[in-house]
Coordinates of C-alpha atoms and ligand atoms in Angstrom, one line a residue:
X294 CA -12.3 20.8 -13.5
X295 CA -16.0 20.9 -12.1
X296 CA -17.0 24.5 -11.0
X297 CA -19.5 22.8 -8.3
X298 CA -16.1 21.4 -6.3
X299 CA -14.0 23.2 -4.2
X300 CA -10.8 21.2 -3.1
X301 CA -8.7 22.2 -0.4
X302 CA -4.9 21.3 -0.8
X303 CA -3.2 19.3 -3.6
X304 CA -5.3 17.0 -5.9
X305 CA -4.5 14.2 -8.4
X306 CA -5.8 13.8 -11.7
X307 CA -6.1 11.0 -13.3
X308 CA -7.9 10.2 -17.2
X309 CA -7.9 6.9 -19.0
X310 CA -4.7 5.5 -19.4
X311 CA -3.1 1.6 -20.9
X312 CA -2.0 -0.3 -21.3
X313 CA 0.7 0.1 -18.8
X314 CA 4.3 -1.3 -18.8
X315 CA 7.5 -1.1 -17.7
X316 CA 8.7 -1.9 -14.1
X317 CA 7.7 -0.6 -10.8
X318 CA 10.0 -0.6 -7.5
X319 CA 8.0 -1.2 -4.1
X320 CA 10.0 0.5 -1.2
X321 CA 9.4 -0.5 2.3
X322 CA 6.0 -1.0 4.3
X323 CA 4.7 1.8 6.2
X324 CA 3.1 -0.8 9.0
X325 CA 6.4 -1.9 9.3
X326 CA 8.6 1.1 9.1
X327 CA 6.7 2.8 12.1
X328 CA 7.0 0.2 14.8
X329 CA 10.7 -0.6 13.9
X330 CA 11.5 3.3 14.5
X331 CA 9.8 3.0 17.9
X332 CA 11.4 -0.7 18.8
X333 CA 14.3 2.3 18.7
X334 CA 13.4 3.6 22.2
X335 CA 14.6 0.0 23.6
X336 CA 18.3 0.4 23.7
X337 CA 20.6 3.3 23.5
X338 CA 22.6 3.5 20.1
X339 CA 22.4 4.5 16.2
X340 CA 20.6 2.9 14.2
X341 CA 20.2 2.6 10.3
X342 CA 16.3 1.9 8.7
X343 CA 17.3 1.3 5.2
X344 CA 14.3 0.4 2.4
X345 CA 12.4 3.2 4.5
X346 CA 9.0 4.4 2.8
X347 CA 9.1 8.2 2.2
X348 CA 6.0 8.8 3.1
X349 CA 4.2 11.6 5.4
X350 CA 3.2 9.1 8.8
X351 CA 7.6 8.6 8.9
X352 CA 7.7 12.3 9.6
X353 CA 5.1 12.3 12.0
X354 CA 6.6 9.2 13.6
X355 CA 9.8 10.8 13.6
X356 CA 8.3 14.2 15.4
X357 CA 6.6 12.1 18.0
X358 CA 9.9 10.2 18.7
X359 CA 12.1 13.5 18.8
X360 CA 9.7 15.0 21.1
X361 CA 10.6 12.0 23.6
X362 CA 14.0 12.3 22.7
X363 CA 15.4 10.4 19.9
X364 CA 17.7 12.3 17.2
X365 CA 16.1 11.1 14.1
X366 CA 17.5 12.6 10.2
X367 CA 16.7 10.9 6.8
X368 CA 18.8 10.6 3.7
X369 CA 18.8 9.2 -0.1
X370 CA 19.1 5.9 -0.5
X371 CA 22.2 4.3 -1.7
X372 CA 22.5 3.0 -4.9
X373 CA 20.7 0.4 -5.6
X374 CA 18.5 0.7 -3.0
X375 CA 14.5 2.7 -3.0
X376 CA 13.0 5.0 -0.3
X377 CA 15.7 6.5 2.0
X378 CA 17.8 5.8 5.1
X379 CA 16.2 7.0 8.2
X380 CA 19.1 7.4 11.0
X381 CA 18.0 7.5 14.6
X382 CA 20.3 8.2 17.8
X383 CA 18.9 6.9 20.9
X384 CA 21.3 8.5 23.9
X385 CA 19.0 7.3 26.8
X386 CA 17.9 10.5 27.7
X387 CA 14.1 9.8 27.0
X388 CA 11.2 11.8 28.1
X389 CA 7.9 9.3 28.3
X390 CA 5.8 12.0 27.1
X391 CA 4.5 12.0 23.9
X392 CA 3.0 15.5 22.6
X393 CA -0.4 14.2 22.2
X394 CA -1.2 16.6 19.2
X395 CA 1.5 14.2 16.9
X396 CA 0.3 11.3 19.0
X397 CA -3.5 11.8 17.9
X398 CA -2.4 12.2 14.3
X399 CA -1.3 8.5 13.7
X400 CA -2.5 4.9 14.9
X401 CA 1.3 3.4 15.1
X402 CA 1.5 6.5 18.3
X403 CA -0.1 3.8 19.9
X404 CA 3.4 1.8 19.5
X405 CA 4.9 4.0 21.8
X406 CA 3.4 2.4 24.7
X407 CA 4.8 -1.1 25.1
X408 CA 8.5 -0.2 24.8
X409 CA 8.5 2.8 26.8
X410 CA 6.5 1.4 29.6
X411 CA 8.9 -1.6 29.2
X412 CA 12.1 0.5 29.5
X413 CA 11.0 3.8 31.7
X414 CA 7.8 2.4 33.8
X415 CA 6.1 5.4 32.6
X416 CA 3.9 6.9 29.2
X417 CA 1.6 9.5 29.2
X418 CA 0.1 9.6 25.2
X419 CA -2.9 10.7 23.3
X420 CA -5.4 8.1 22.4
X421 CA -4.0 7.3 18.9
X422 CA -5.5 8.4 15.5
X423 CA -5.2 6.8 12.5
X424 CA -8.0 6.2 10.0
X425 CA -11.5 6.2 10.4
X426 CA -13.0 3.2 10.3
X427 CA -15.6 3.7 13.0
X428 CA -13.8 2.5 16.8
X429 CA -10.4 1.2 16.8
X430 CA -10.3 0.2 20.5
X431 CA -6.8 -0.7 22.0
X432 CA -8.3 -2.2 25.1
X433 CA -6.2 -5.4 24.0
X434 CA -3.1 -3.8 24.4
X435 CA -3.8 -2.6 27.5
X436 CA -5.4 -5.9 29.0
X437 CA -2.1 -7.3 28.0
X438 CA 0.3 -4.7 29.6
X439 CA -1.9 -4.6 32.7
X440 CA -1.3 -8.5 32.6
X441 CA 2.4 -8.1 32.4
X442 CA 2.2 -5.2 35.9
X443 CA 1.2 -2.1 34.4
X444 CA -1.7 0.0 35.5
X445 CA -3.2 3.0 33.3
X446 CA -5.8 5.9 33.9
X447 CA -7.5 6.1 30.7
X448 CA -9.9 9.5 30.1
X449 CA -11.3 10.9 26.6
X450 CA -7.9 12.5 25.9
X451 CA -5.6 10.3 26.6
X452 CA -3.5 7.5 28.5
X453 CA -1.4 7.3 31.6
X454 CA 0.7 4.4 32.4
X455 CA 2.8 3.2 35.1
X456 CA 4.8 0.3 36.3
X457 CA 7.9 -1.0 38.2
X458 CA 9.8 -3.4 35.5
X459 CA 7.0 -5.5 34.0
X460 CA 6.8 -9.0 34.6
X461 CA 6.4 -11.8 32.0
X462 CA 2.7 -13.2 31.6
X463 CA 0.5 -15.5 29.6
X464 CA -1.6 -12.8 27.2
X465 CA -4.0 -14.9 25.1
X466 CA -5.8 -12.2 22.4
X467 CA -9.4 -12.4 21.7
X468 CA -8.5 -12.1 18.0
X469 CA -4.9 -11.8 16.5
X470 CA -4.4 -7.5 17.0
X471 CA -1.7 -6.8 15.0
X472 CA -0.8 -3.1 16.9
X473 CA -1.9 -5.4 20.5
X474 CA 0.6 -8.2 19.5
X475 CA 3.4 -5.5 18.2
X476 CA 2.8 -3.8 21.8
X477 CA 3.0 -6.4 24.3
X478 CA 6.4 -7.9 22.0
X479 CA 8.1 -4.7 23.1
X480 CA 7.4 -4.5 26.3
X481 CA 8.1 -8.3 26.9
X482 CA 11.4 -8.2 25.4
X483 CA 13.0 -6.2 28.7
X484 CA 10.6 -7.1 31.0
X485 CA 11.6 -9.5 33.8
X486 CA 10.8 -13.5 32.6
X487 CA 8.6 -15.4 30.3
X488 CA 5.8 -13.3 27.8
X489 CA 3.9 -15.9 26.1
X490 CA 1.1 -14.4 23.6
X491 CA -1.5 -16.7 22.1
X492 CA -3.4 -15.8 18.6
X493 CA -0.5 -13.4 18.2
X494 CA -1.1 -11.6 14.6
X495 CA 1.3 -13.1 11.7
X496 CA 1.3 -10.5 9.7
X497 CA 5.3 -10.3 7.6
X498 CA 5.4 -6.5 9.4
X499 CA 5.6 -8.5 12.9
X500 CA 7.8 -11.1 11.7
X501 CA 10.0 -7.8 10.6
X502 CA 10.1 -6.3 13.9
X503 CA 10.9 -9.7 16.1
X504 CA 13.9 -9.9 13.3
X505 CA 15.3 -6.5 13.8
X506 CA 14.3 -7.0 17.9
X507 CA 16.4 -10.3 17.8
X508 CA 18.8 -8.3 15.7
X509 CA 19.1 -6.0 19.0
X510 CA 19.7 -8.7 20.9
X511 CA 15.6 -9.9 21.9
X512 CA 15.2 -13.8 22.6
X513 CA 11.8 -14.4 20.7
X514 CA 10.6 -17.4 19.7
X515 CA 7.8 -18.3 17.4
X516 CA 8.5 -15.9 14.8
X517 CA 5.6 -15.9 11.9
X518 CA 3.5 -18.3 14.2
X519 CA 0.5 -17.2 16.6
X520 CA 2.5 -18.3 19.6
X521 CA 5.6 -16.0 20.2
X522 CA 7.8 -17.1 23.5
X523 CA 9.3 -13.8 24.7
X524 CA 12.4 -14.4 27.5
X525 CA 12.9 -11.0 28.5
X526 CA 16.5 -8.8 28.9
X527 CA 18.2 -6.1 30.3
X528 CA 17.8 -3.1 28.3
X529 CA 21.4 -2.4 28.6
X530 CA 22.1 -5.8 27.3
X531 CA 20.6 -4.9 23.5
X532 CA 22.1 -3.3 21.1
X533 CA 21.1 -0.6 17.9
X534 CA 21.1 -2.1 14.5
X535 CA 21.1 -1.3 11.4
X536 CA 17.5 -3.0 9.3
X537 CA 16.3 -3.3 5.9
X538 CA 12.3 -2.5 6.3
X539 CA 10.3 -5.2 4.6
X540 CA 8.6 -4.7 1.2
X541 CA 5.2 -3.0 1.5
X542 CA 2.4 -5.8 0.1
X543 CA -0.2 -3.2 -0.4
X544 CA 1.9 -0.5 -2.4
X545 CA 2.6 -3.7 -4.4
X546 CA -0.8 -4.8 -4.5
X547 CA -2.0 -0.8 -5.5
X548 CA 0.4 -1.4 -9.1
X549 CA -0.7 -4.9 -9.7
X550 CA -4.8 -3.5 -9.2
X551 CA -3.5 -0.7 -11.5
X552 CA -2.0 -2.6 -14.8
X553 CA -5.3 -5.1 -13.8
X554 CA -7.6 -2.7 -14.5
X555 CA -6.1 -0.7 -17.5
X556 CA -4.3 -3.4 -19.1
X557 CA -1.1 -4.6 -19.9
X558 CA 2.2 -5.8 -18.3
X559 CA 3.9 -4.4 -15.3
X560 CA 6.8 -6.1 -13.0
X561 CA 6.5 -4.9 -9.7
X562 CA 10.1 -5.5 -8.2
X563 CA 11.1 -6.2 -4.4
X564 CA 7.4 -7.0 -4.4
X565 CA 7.1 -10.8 -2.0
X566 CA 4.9 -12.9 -3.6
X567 CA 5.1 -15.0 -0.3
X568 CA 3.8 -12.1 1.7
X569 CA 0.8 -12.1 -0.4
X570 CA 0.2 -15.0 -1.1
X571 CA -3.6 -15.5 -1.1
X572 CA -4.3 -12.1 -2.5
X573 CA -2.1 -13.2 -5.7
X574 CA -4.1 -16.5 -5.7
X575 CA -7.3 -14.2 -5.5
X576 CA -5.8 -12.0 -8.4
X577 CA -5.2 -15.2 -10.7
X578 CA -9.4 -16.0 -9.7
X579 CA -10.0 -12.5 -11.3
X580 CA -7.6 -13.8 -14.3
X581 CA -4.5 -12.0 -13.9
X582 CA -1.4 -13.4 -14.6
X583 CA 1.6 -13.7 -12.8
X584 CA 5.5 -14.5 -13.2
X585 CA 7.2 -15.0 -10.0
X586 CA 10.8 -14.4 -9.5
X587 CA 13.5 -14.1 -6.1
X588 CA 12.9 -10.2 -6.6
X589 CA 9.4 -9.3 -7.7
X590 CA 6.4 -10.2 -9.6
X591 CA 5.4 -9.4 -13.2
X592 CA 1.8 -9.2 -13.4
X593 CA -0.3 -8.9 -16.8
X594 CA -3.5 -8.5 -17.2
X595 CA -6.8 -10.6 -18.6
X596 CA -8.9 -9.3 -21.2
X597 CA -11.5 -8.9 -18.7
X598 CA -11.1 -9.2 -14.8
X599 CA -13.5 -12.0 -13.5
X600 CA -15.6 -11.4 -10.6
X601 CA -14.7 -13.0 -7.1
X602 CA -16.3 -13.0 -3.7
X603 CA -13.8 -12.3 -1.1
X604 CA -14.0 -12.4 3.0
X605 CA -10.8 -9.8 4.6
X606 CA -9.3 -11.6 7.3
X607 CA -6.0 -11.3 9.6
X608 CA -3.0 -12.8 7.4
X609 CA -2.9 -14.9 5.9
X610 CA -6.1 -14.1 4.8
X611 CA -6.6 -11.3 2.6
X612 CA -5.8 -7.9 4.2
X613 CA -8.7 -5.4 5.0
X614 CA -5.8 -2.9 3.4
X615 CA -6.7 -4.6 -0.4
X616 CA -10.2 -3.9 0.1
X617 CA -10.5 -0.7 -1.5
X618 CA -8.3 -2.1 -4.7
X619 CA -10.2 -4.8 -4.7
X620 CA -13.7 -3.1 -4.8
X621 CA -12.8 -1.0 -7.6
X622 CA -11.5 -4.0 -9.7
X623 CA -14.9 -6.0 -8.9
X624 CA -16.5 -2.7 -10.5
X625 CA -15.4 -3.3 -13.5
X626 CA -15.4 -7.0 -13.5
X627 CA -17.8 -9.5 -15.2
X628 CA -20.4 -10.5 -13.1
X629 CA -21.5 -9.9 -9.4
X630 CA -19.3 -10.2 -6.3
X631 CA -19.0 -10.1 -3.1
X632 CA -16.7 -8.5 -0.8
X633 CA -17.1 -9.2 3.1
X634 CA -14.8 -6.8 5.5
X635 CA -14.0 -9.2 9.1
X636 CA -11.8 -6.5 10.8
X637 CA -13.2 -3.1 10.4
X638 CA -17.2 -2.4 10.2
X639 CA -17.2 1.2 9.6
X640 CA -14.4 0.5 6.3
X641 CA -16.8 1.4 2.7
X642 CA -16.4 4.8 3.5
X643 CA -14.9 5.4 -0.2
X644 CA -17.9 2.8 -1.5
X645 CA -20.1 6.2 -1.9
X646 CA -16.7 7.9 -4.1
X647 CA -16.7 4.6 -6.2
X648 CA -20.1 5.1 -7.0
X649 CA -19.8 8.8 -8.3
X650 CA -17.6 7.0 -11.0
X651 CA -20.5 4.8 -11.6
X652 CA -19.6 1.9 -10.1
X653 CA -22.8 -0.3 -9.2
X654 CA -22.2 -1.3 -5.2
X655 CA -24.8 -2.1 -2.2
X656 CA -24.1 -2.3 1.0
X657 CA -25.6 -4.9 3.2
X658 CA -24.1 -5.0 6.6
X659 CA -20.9 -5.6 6.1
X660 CA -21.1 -7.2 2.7
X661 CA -20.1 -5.0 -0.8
X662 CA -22.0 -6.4 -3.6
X663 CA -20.3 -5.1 -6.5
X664 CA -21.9 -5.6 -9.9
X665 CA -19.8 -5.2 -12.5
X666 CA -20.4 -2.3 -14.8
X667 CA -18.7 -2.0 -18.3
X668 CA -16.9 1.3 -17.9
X669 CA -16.4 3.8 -15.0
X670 CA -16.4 7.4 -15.7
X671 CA -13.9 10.0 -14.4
X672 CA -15.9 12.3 -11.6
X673 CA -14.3 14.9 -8.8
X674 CA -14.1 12.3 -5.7
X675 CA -12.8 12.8 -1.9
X676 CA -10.3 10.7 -0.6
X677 CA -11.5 9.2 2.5
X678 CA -8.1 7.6 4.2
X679 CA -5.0 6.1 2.9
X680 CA -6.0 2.8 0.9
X681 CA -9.2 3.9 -0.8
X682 CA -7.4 7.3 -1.7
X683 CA -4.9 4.7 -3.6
X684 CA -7.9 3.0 -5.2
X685 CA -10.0 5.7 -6.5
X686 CA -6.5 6.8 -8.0
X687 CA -6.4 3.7 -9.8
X688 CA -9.9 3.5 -10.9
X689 CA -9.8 7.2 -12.1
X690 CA -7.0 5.5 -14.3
X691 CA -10.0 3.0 -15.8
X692 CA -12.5 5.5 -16.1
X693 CA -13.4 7.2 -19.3
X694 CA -12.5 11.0 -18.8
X695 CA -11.0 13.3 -16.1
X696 CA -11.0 11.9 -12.4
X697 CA -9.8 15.0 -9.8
X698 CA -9.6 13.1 -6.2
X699 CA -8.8 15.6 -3.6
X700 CA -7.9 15.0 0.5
X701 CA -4.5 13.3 -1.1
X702 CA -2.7 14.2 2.1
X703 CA -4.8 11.2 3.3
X704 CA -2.9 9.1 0.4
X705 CA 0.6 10.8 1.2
X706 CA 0.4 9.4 4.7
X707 CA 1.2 5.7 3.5
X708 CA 2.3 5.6 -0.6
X709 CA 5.6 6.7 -1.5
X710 CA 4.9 8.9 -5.0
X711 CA 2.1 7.1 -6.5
X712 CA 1.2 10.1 -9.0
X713 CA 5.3 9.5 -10.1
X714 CA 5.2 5.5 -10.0
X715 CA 2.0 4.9 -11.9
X716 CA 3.3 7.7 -14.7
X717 CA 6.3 5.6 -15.5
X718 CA 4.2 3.0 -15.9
X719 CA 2.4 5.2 -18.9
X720 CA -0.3 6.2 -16.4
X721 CA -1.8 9.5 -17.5
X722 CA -1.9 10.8 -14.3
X723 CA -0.7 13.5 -12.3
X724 CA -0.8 15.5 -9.2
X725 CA -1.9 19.3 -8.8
X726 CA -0.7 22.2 -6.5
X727 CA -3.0 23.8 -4.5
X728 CA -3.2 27.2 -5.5
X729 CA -2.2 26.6 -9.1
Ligands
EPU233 N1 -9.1 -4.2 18.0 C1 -9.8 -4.2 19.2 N2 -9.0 -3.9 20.4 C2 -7.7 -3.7 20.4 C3 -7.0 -3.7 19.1 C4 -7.7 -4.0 18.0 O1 -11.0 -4.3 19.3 O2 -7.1 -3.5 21.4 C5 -9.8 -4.4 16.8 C6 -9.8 -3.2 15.9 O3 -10.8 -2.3 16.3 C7 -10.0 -3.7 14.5 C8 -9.3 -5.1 14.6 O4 -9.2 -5.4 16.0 O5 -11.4 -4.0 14.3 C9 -8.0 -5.0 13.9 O6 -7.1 -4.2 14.6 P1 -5.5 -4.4 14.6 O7 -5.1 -4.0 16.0 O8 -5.1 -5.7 14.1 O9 -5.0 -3.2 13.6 P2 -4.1 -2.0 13.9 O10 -2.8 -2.4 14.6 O11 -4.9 -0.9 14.6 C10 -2.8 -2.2 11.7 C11 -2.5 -1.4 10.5 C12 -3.8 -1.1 9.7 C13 -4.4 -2.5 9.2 C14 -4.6 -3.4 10.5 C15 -5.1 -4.8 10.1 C16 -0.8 0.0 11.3 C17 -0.3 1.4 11.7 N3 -2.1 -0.1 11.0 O12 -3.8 -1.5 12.5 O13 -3.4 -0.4 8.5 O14 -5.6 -2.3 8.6 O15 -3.4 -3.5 11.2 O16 -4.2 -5.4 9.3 O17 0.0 -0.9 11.4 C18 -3.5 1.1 6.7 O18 -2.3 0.9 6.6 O19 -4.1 1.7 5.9 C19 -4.1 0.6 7.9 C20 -5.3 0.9 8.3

């Protein structure tokens, strides 16, 4: 371990590892898993989240909602099943007051708003956190509940809301806001009348909440298209259900960057290849092969990964969430390429982290040029947020020597035991206790 770095908390060490094999199972999405636990405030009940990521923003998601007054206790899955069963008990005695120290810790707090608002008329919240990727306005959200009858005193700190029962309205989004479009679909399911939203976001975590809201008893129609028709119900009328969380695309996409870069064959079960279906078409550009069956994807790599230019856009398009996996492909890649980010400006934070590895990257706006270099070696790097955390992990596994990346509470907020999955797949890699 470098003498010049001192990390604070747990760190994972990673040294060259492949070619990797085996199989990998992909539990649940964590930008689906957090809205469905709040579409639990809606109706009173016990429900059953099933496929659930264990992973640290559920606990934090499940603090926020206890605070307001939802019981909420996890157990193992069953059989069969991956993550873990998140129960939650919605009695109807709800506080719409969210502690706005667990509020300022995650973005999906933000999720809070349009169903409680919808229900109880009232929310007082923190400005949400989340990842820093320079601003992350929610000005959408709040132009759309305003629309439906709500009125909000915004200061530095935080968000109060009000509102007799909302009334349906025509919200047509400036771009297709996936937490904007999750937001107003909560509130317009009990509001009074007709929600339309226009350039709603179609990303499979949406279509997974309208299925479990129209499980509960929500008339929504549109589903995976960027017009949703929202007839609104009496609260009482729902009902709790129990929901299988959708497969996470970019855990999936973090083992399929990992075999891609060290070699070999992996299959990365429960894994949709509809879900991701241009990044797979991108991944077969770069020359990686894949076999596509009803319950995952076996992936095996090229000899050497081709190089690709690539633009992130809302889905379908390529995810801004691949990015990170993406860049530290392209860095060992032949050739140049380039990697444009549409959705979040301030989002290359980890660029400078690749490049202690030696990868060779410039940043022009917002354009990566990554040229290709033919090895990375292993360096103590910084884990700057959830995705690229996953990705220097990865390309630690590429790079010739020791890689120690530390801040991996950053990665534990959204992957479900990488250190454990990539070691079964013959990864050398592991994690380290503070203190030890
Ligand atoms: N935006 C606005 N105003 C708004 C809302 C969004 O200007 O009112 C802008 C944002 O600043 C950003 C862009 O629109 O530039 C996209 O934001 P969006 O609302 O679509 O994203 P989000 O709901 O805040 C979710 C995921 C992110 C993922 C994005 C895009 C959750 C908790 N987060 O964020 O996931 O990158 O959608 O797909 O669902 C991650 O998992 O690592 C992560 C960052």
């Amino acid at each position: 371990m470098s003498d010049a770095f001192s990390p604070v908390g747990d760190m994972i060490v990673a040294s060259t590892s492949g070619p990797l094999s085996g199989e990998v199972i992909v539990p649940g999405a964590k930008n689906s898993v957090l809205k469905l636990m709040a579409a639990a405030l809606l109706a009173d009940g016990k429900y059953v989240l099933t496929n659930a990521p264990i992973i640290d923003d559920v606990v934090i998601m499940a603090d926020l909602l206890m605070a307001v007054g939802l019981q909420i206790s996890f157990s193992p899955a069953s059989p069969g099943e991956v993550g873990q069963h998140i129960e939650i008990v919605n009695n109807g005695a709800i506080t719409p007051v969210a502690p706005f120290e667990l509020a300022d810790r995650i973005r999906a707090s933000v999720n809070l708003v349009g169903p409680l608002l919808g229900r109880f008329g009232e929310i007082s919240i923190a400005l949400p956190g989340g990842d820093d990727f320079g601003g992350r306005p929610i000005d959408m959200h709040l132009r759309g509940l305003e629309a439906m009858g709500a009125t909000f005193d915004v200061t530095p700190d935080g968000i109060v809301g009000r509102c007799a029962r909302l009334s349906g309205a025509v919200i047509d989004f400036d771009f297709p806001s996936v937490g904007a479009t999750e937001n107003i679909l909560m509130a317009a399911v009990v509001a009074d009348g007709t929600t339309v939203i226009k350039n709603a976001a179609r990303e499979p975590e949406i279509v997974d909440l309208c299925s479990m809201l129209r499980g509960m008893g929500c008339r929504i129609d549109g589903v995976g298209t960027s017009t949703l028709t929202i007839t609104g119900v009496e609260p009482r009328s729902l009902q709790a259900v129990t929901h299988e969380v959708v497969t996470d695309r970019v855990q999936a996409a973090t083992y399929i960057a990992a075999v891609a870069m060290c070699g070999g064959s992996v299959r990365v079960s429960r894994a949709n290849a509809e879900h991701m279906g241009m990044m797979l078409s991108r991944f077969t550009d770069m020359g990686i092969t894949f076999a596509i069956d009803t319950d995952g994807i076996t992936a095996t790599a090229p000899q050497q990964l081709a190089s690709i230019d690539v633009s992130t856009l809302p889905y379908p398009g390529v995810a801004t969430d691949y990015k990170p996996l993406i860049v530290a492909m392209l860095s060992v890649a032949n050739g140049v390429g380039i990697v444009t980010e549409n959705l979040y400006p301030g989002r290359f934070r980890y660029v400078e982290e690749l490049r202690k590895l030696g990868a060779d990257i410039t940043i022009d706006g917002h354009h990566a040029v990554v040229r290709g270099v033919k090895h990375l070696v292993g360096a103590p790097v910084v884990a700057p947020d959830i995705r690229a955390g996953a990705a220097l992990v990865v390309a630690g596994l590429c790079a010739q020597g020791i890689t120690e990346i530390s801040d991996v509470f950053h990665i534990d907020r959204g992957y479900d035991d990488l250190v454990g999955r990539l070691a079964s797949l013959g990864a050398s890699v592991s994690r380290i206790q503070a203190g030890s």
